[in-house]
Amino acid sequence: MLRSSIPLLPEEEAYFASKNGNRVLPLRITPHYLKLIQNDSTGALRRMAIPRIEELSTRDYETPDPLHEEPFEKVPRCIHRYTDRVLVLITDTCALYCRHCFRRRFTGENKGMLSETEIQAIRGYIESHPEVRELILSGGDPLMVPDSKLEQIFQMLGTAGNIAVMRISSRVPVVLPSRLTGSLVEMLSRYRPIWMVLHINHPAEVSPRFADGIRMLAESGIPLVSQTVLLKGVNDSVKTLAELFYRLIALGVKPYYLFQGDLAPGTSHLRVSLSRGLELFKELGSQISGLALPHYAMDLPDGGGKVRLGAGSIADVRGGEYHITSVDGRFFRYPVEQD
């Protein structure tokens, strides 16, 4: 099916020819995103969507749970790592399975949507933890869930305990903009304050249909921020990142995070080295406004949590590893890699 729509590169053909190709993340590309790929002369978009043979190679330090989420899963699908917020995995389904996905231990595993029993258990957990004030809805992609199910989750979990704000993390507006219907946007606006965090990595993803959906969200009063993963051969240049971030702020989207690549299995060919990432971010900061500049951050391996990257966060480099200081003062290791 894919071959009839777009000629495959040798690296892509080699993946599909391998007997091991069915062991990793599924392949799914929306018709909308396939058109974007066909119109993208840089080849950046296909690197995020079409698997390559390199994906079948795993380095020693790559792990199925690179963010170390499983130890913080207090009840099924509810992760409580940071004191004031919980992360809820609504579904394992995505409209497009990104090849850089860090949650591939869960995503695309046919686990389905949150069950009634799971929703009740999560509500009970939140109500027993009054320090939790923010609800982060992720997956998979929350917007792959029908409107009625989403609203049930808002009603059950958004009103639990001391929840004051909800956050939806989604790539659907980028890869399946037709999902942003008037009825969905109207329903979302009834549950404000609700923030939309858009996963977007390249200026070619800022399509007219994406822009129309974002305007609908903005006009409904929903705050919009973005997160971008720094990816080799996709956006690892100051020019590309600057263009993306300026296109976003022109639509009323604040660039929020630029993430260093996580140590997920089979993603080394997409991961920019940390040394290169620091250079890019320094140069980017000298060329664009603070409004357009996101935080450069990393989710530390082994459960160290999120940390903003800069000279002060990196203690030293020795033995082929960076020693990075977490927000609570502990040291965590991240490999020195070559671009």
Short mmCIF file of C-alpha atoms in Angstrom, two decimals:
data_model
loop_
_atom_site.label_atom_id
_atom_site.label_comp_id
_atom_site.label_asym_id
_atom_site.label_seq_id
_atom_site.Cartn_x
_atom_site.Cartn_y
_atom_site.Cartn_z
CA MET A 1 0.00 0.00 0.00
CA LEU A 2 2.74 2.45 0.99
CA ARG A 3 4.87 1.50 -2.03
CA SER A 4 2.01 2.40 -4.36
CA SER A 5 1.93 5.92 -2.92
CA ILE A 6 5.60 6.75 -2.58
CA PRO A 7 8.83 5.11 -3.81
CA LEU A 8 10.70 3.63 -0.87
CA LEU A 9 14.36 4.31 -0.17
CA PRO A 10 16.77 1.35 0.13
CA GLU A 11 16.96 1.82 3.92
CA GLU A 12 13.17 1.65 4.11
CA GLU A 13 12.91 -1.38 1.82
CA ALA A 14 15.51 -3.15 3.97
CA TYR A 15 13.34 -2.63 7.06
CA PHE A 16 10.27 -4.18 5.44
CA ALA A 17 12.34 -7.05 4.07
CA SER A 18 13.64 -7.90 7.53
CA LYS A 19 11.92 -10.65 9.50
CA ASN A 20 12.39 -8.54 12.63
CA GLY A 21 10.34 -5.62 11.33
CA ASN A 22 7.16 -6.83 13.02
CA ARG A 23 8.76 -6.68 16.48
CA VAL A 24 8.82 -2.91 16.74
CA LEU A 25 6.45 0.04 16.51
CA PRO A 26 3.60 -0.39 13.99
CA LEU A 27 3.42 1.63 10.79
CA ARG A 28 0.57 4.09 10.38
CA ILE A 29 0.53 7.24 8.24
CA THR A 30 -2.55 9.37 7.62
CA PRO A 31 -3.45 10.42 4.04
CA HIS A 32 -2.89 14.04 5.08
CA TYR A 33 0.63 13.37 6.31
CA LEU A 34 1.42 11.20 3.28
CA LYS A 35 0.69 14.22 1.07
CA LEU A 36 3.00 16.33 3.21
CA ILE A 37 5.73 13.70 2.77
CA GLN A 38 5.21 13.66 -1.00
CA ASN A 39 5.56 17.46 -1.12
CA ASP A 40 8.60 17.60 1.18
CA SER A 41 11.76 17.71 -0.92
CA THR A 42 14.02 17.61 2.16
CA GLY A 43 13.05 14.06 3.16
CA ALA A 44 12.65 15.22 6.76
CA LEU A 45 9.03 14.18 7.20
CA ARG A 46 9.50 10.65 5.90
CA ARG A 47 12.29 10.08 8.46
CA MET A 48 9.72 10.63 11.21
CA ALA A 49 7.04 8.41 9.66
CA ILE A 50 8.58 5.60 7.58
CA PRO A 51 10.75 3.02 9.37
CA ARG A 52 14.32 2.37 8.25
CA ILE A 53 16.60 -0.61 8.78
CA GLU A 54 18.53 1.34 11.44
CA GLU A 55 15.46 1.09 13.66
CA LEU A 56 16.21 -2.59 14.21
CA SER A 57 19.57 -1.80 15.86
CA THR A 58 19.53 -1.16 19.60
CA ARG A 59 22.40 0.28 21.61
CA ASP A 60 23.33 -1.04 25.04
CA TYR A 61 22.08 2.08 26.82
CA GLU A 62 18.71 2.20 25.02
CA THR A 63 15.82 0.83 27.09
CA PRO A 64 12.10 0.13 26.50
CA ASP A 65 11.20 2.59 29.27
CA PRO A 66 13.78 5.38 28.88
CA LEU A 67 11.85 7.83 31.07
CA HIS A 68 11.55 5.19 33.80
CA GLU A 69 7.78 5.67 33.98
CA GLU A 70 6.76 2.18 35.08
CA PRO A 71 7.98 2.53 38.71
CA PHE A 72 5.81 5.67 39.02
CA GLU A 73 2.63 4.02 37.71
CA LYS A 74 0.53 4.15 40.87
CA VAL A 75 -2.61 2.66 39.36
CA PRO A 76 -2.97 1.37 35.79
CA ARG A 77 -2.36 4.13 33.21
CA CYS A 78 -1.67 6.79 35.91
CA ILE A 79 1.92 7.96 36.36
CA HIS A 80 2.76 10.19 39.32
CA ARG A 81 6.39 11.32 39.14
CA TYR A 82 6.14 15.02 39.97
CA THR A 83 4.42 16.15 43.16
CA ASP A 84 1.75 18.44 41.70
CA ARG A 85 0.71 16.57 38.54
CA VAL A 86 -0.21 13.17 37.19
CA LEU A 87 0.10 11.77 33.69
CA VAL A 88 -2.75 9.62 32.38
CA LEU A 89 -2.32 7.38 29.33
CA ILE A 90 -5.78 7.54 27.77
CA THR A 91 -5.09 5.27 24.81
CA ASP A 92 -2.18 3.52 23.14
CA THR A 93 -3.37 4.52 19.65
CA CYS A 94 -1.85 7.27 17.49
CA ALA A 95 -2.91 8.65 14.11
CA LEU A 96 0.73 8.32 13.02
CA TYR A 97 3.38 6.27 14.81
CA CYS A 98 6.46 8.49 15.00
CA ARG A 99 9.67 6.54 14.54
CA HIS A 100 11.29 8.48 17.40
CA CYS A 101 8.56 7.43 19.88
CA PHE A 102 9.94 7.00 23.40
CA ARG A 103 6.85 5.19 24.74
CA ARG A 104 6.93 2.29 22.30
CA ARG A 105 6.65 -0.18 25.19
CA PHE A 106 3.01 1.01 25.38
CA THR A 107 2.13 2.73 22.11
CA GLY A 108 0.51 0.65 19.39
CA GLU A 109 0.18 -2.41 21.64
CA ASN A 110 -3.61 -2.79 21.22
CA LYS A 111 -4.29 -1.90 24.83
CA GLY A 112 -7.27 0.25 23.87
CA MET A 113 -8.85 3.18 25.68
CA LEU A 114 -9.13 3.71 29.41
CA SER A 115 -11.77 1.40 30.86
CA GLU A 116 -14.47 2.47 33.31
CA THR A 117 -12.66 0.59 36.04
CA GLU A 118 -9.38 2.35 35.26
CA ILE A 119 -11.05 5.78 35.22
CA GLN A 120 -12.58 5.12 38.65
CA ALA A 121 -9.23 3.93 40.04
CA ILE A 122 -7.44 7.02 38.73
CA ARG A 123 -10.12 9.29 40.16
CA GLY A 124 -9.75 7.59 43.52
CA TYR A 125 -5.97 8.02 43.42
CA ILE A 126 -6.23 11.73 42.59
CA GLU A 127 -8.76 12.30 45.37
CA SER A 128 -6.43 10.64 47.87
CA HIS A 129 -3.55 12.92 46.82
CA PRO A 130 -4.58 16.55 47.37
CA GLU A 131 -1.16 17.78 46.25
CA VAL A 132 -2.06 16.88 42.65
CA ARG A 133 -3.32 19.99 40.86
CA GLU A 134 -2.64 19.26 37.19
CA LEU A 135 -3.90 16.46 34.96
CA ILE A 136 -1.81 15.63 31.86
CA LEU A 137 -3.62 13.54 29.25
CA SER A 138 -1.37 11.62 26.90
CA GLY A 139 -0.97 8.17 25.38
CA GLY A 140 -0.81 7.28 22.48
CA ASP A 141 -2.77 10.34 21.46
CA PRO A 142 -5.75 11.55 23.53
CA LEU A 143 -7.46 13.03 20.47
CA MET A 144 -7.79 9.55 18.97
CA VAL A 145 -10.51 8.96 21.56
CA PRO A 146 -14.12 9.79 20.56
CA ASP A 147 -15.58 13.07 21.80
CA SER A 148 -17.99 11.32 24.16
CA LYS A 149 -15.20 9.33 25.83
CA LEU A 150 -13.01 12.42 26.13
CA GLU A 151 -15.84 14.32 27.78
CA GLN A 152 -16.41 11.48 30.23
CA ILE A 153 -12.73 11.60 31.17
CA PHE A 154 -12.89 15.38 31.63
CA GLN A 155 -15.97 15.03 33.83
CA MET A 156 -14.57 12.21 35.94
CA LEU A 157 -10.91 13.16 36.25
CA GLY A 158 -10.94 16.92 35.69
CA THR A 159 -13.21 17.33 38.71
CA ALA A 160 -11.31 14.94 40.99
CA GLY A 161 -9.51 16.15 44.08
CA ASN A 162 -7.78 19.50 43.66
CA ILE A 163 -7.30 19.38 39.88
CA ALA A 164 -7.11 22.99 38.70
CA VAL A 165 -5.96 22.59 35.11
CA MET A 166 -5.82 19.92 32.40
CA ARG A 167 -3.21 19.52 29.69
CA ILE A 168 -3.70 17.56 26.44
CA SER A 169 -0.53 16.42 24.67
CA SER A 170 -1.29 15.66 21.03
CA ARG A 171 0.18 15.29 17.55
CA VAL A 172 -3.23 14.84 15.92
CA PRO A 173 -3.63 18.52 14.91
CA VAL A 174 -0.43 18.07 12.85
CA VAL A 175 -1.00 14.66 11.29
CA LEU A 176 -4.82 14.47 11.24
CA PRO A 177 -6.11 18.08 11.30
CA SER A 178 -9.60 17.01 10.18
CA ARG A 179 -10.07 15.70 13.75
CA LEU A 180 -10.30 19.30 14.96
CA THR A 181 -14.01 19.67 14.28
CA GLY A 182 -16.19 22.50 15.50
CA SER A 183 -17.98 20.14 17.90
CA LEU A 184 -14.69 18.90 19.41
CA VAL A 185 -13.34 22.42 19.87
CA GLU A 186 -16.62 23.60 21.41
CA MET A 187 -16.57 20.67 23.83
CA LEU A 188 -12.94 21.33 24.80
CA SER A 189 -13.71 25.00 25.45
CA ARG A 190 -16.34 24.02 28.03
CA TYR A 191 -13.64 22.46 30.20
CA ARG A 192 -11.24 25.38 30.41
CA PRO A 193 -8.68 25.89 31.79
CA ILE A 194 -7.43 23.24 29.42
CA TRP A 195 -4.09 23.64 27.64
CA MET A 196 -3.19 22.05 24.31
CA VAL A 197 0.42 20.91 23.91
CA LEU A 198 1.16 20.31 20.23
CA HIS A 199 3.91 17.90 19.16
CA ILE A 200 5.36 19.43 15.99
CA ASN A 201 8.90 19.07 14.62
CA HIS A 202 9.27 20.68 11.21
CA PRO A 203 8.00 23.81 9.39
CA ALA A 204 6.59 21.62 6.59
CA GLU A 205 4.13 20.27 9.16
CA VAL A 206 2.58 23.74 9.49
CA SER A 207 0.06 23.05 6.74
CA PRO A 208 -2.95 25.26 5.88
CA ARG A 209 -5.30 22.69 7.42
CA PHE A 210 -3.21 22.59 10.59
CA ALA A 211 -3.29 26.40 10.72
CA ASP A 212 -7.09 26.44 10.35
CA GLY A 213 -7.47 24.01 13.25
CA ILE A 214 -5.10 25.98 15.45
CA ARG A 215 -7.04 29.17 14.78
CA MET A 216 -10.24 27.42 15.87
CA LEU A 217 -8.62 26.35 19.11
CA ALA A 218 -7.16 29.82 19.74
CA GLU A 219 -10.46 31.56 19.02
CA SER A 220 -12.18 29.25 21.51
CA GLY A 221 -9.84 30.49 24.24
CA ILE A 222 -7.68 27.38 24.57
CA PRO A 223 -4.01 28.25 25.32
CA LEU A 224 -1.56 26.64 22.91
CA VAL A 225 2.06 25.63 23.43
CA SER A 226 4.32 23.29 21.45
CA GLN A 227 6.95 20.68 22.06
CA THR A 228 9.54 19.67 19.50
CA VAL A 229 12.01 16.79 19.50
CA LEU A 230 15.46 17.56 18.14
CA LEU A 231 15.94 15.00 15.35
CA LYS A 232 18.88 14.21 13.08
CA GLY A 233 18.12 14.86 9.43
CA VAL A 234 14.82 16.50 10.36
CA ASN A 235 15.32 19.75 12.24
CA ASP A 236 18.96 19.78 13.35
CA SER A 237 19.71 23.23 11.95
CA VAL A 238 19.17 26.71 13.31
CA LYS A 239 17.40 27.76 10.11
CA THR A 240 14.84 24.95 10.31
CA LEU A 241 14.13 25.42 14.00
CA ALA A 242 13.85 29.20 13.71
CA GLU A 243 11.42 28.90 10.81
CA LEU A 244 9.29 26.40 12.74
CA PHE A 245 9.15 28.50 15.90
CA TYR A 246 8.31 31.72 14.06
CA ARG A 247 5.52 29.98 12.14
CA LEU A 248 4.13 28.77 15.43
CA ILE A 249 4.11 32.12 17.21
CA ALA A 250 2.46 33.66 14.14
CA LEU A 251 -0.43 31.25 14.83
CA GLY A 252 -0.50 32.07 18.54
CA VAL A 253 1.39 28.94 19.65
CA LYS A 254 4.18 29.47 22.20
CA PRO A 255 7.18 27.15 21.61
CA TYR A 256 7.48 25.49 25.00
CA TYR A 257 10.04 22.68 24.87
CA LEU A 258 12.77 21.54 22.49
CA PHE A 259 13.60 18.03 23.69
CA GLN A 260 16.88 16.18 23.46
CA GLY A 261 16.25 12.67 22.10
CA ASP A 262 15.34 9.98 24.59
CA LEU A 263 17.27 6.70 24.74
CA ALA A 264 14.49 4.60 23.24
CA PRO A 265 15.36 1.37 21.37
CA GLY A 266 16.17 1.82 17.71
CA THR A 267 16.25 5.62 17.71
CA SER A 268 19.98 6.35 17.61
CA HIS A 269 19.87 7.20 13.88
CA LEU A 270 17.43 10.01 14.72
CA ARG A 271 19.12 11.27 17.86
CA VAL A 272 21.24 14.42 17.65
CA SER A 273 24.27 14.32 19.94
CA LEU A 274 23.98 16.39 23.08
CA SER A 275 27.07 18.42 22.18
CA ARG A 276 25.52 19.36 18.84
CA GLY A 277 22.20 20.11 20.51
CA LEU A 278 23.83 22.53 22.94
CA GLU A 279 25.60 24.29 20.06
CA LEU A 280 22.38 24.61 18.08
CA PHE A 281 20.44 25.97 21.03
CA LYS A 282 23.10 28.53 21.86
CA GLU A 283 23.12 29.80 18.28
CA LEU A 284 19.34 29.73 18.11
CA GLY A 285 19.12 31.86 21.25
CA SER A 286 21.28 34.53 19.62
CA GLN A 287 19.08 34.71 16.52
CA ILE A 288 15.44 34.58 17.60
CA SER A 289 13.35 36.40 20.19
CA GLY A 290 12.59 35.06 23.64
CA LEU A 291 8.96 34.68 22.60
CA ALA A 292 9.95 32.20 19.88
CA LEU A 293 12.61 30.39 21.95
CA PRO A 294 11.55 27.22 23.81
CA HIS A 295 13.32 25.61 26.74
CA TYR A 296 15.94 23.04 25.69
CA ALA A 297 15.28 20.08 27.95
CA MET A 298 15.88 16.39 28.53
CA ASP A 299 14.05 13.66 30.37
CA LEU A 300 16.96 12.14 32.26
CA PRO A 301 17.51 8.38 31.98
CA ASP A 302 16.76 6.11 34.95
CA GLY A 303 13.97 8.27 36.32
CA GLY A 304 15.88 11.50 36.85
CA GLY A 305 12.98 13.57 35.57
CA LYS A 306 12.94 16.59 33.33
CA VAL A 307 15.82 19.06 33.38
CA ARG A 308 16.51 22.17 31.34
CA LEU A 309 19.81 21.87 29.55
CA GLY A 310 22.60 24.38 29.70
CA ALA A 311 26.08 24.88 31.04
CA GLY A 312 24.90 24.73 34.66
CA SER A 313 23.11 21.40 34.32
CA ILE A 314 26.07 19.39 32.99
CA ALA A 315 28.50 18.60 35.78
CA ASP A 316 31.22 17.03 33.64
CA VAL A 317 32.00 14.57 30.86
CA ARG A 318 34.05 11.45 31.50
CA GLY A 319 34.18 7.85 30.43
CA GLY A 320 32.08 8.51 27.34
CA GLU A 321 29.20 9.91 29.40
CA TYR A 322 27.77 13.25 30.43
CA HIS A 323 27.08 13.62 34.12
CA ILE A 324 23.94 15.75 34.36
CA THR A 325 22.46 17.24 37.53
CA SER A 326 18.75 16.70 38.14
CA VAL A 327 16.54 19.34 39.74
CA ASP A 328 16.99 17.65 43.13
CA GLY A 329 20.78 17.61 42.86
CA ARG A 330 21.39 13.98 41.86
CA PHE A 331 23.71 12.98 39.01
CA PHE A 332 22.52 11.02 35.99
CA ARG A 333 24.44 9.68 32.99
CA TYR A 334 23.71 10.34 29.34
CA PRO A 335 25.95 8.92 26.58
CA VAL A 336 28.34 10.93 24.46
CA GLU A 337 27.32 10.15 20.86
CA GLN A 338 28.70 11.12 17.48
CA ASP A 339 26.72 12.94 14.80
#
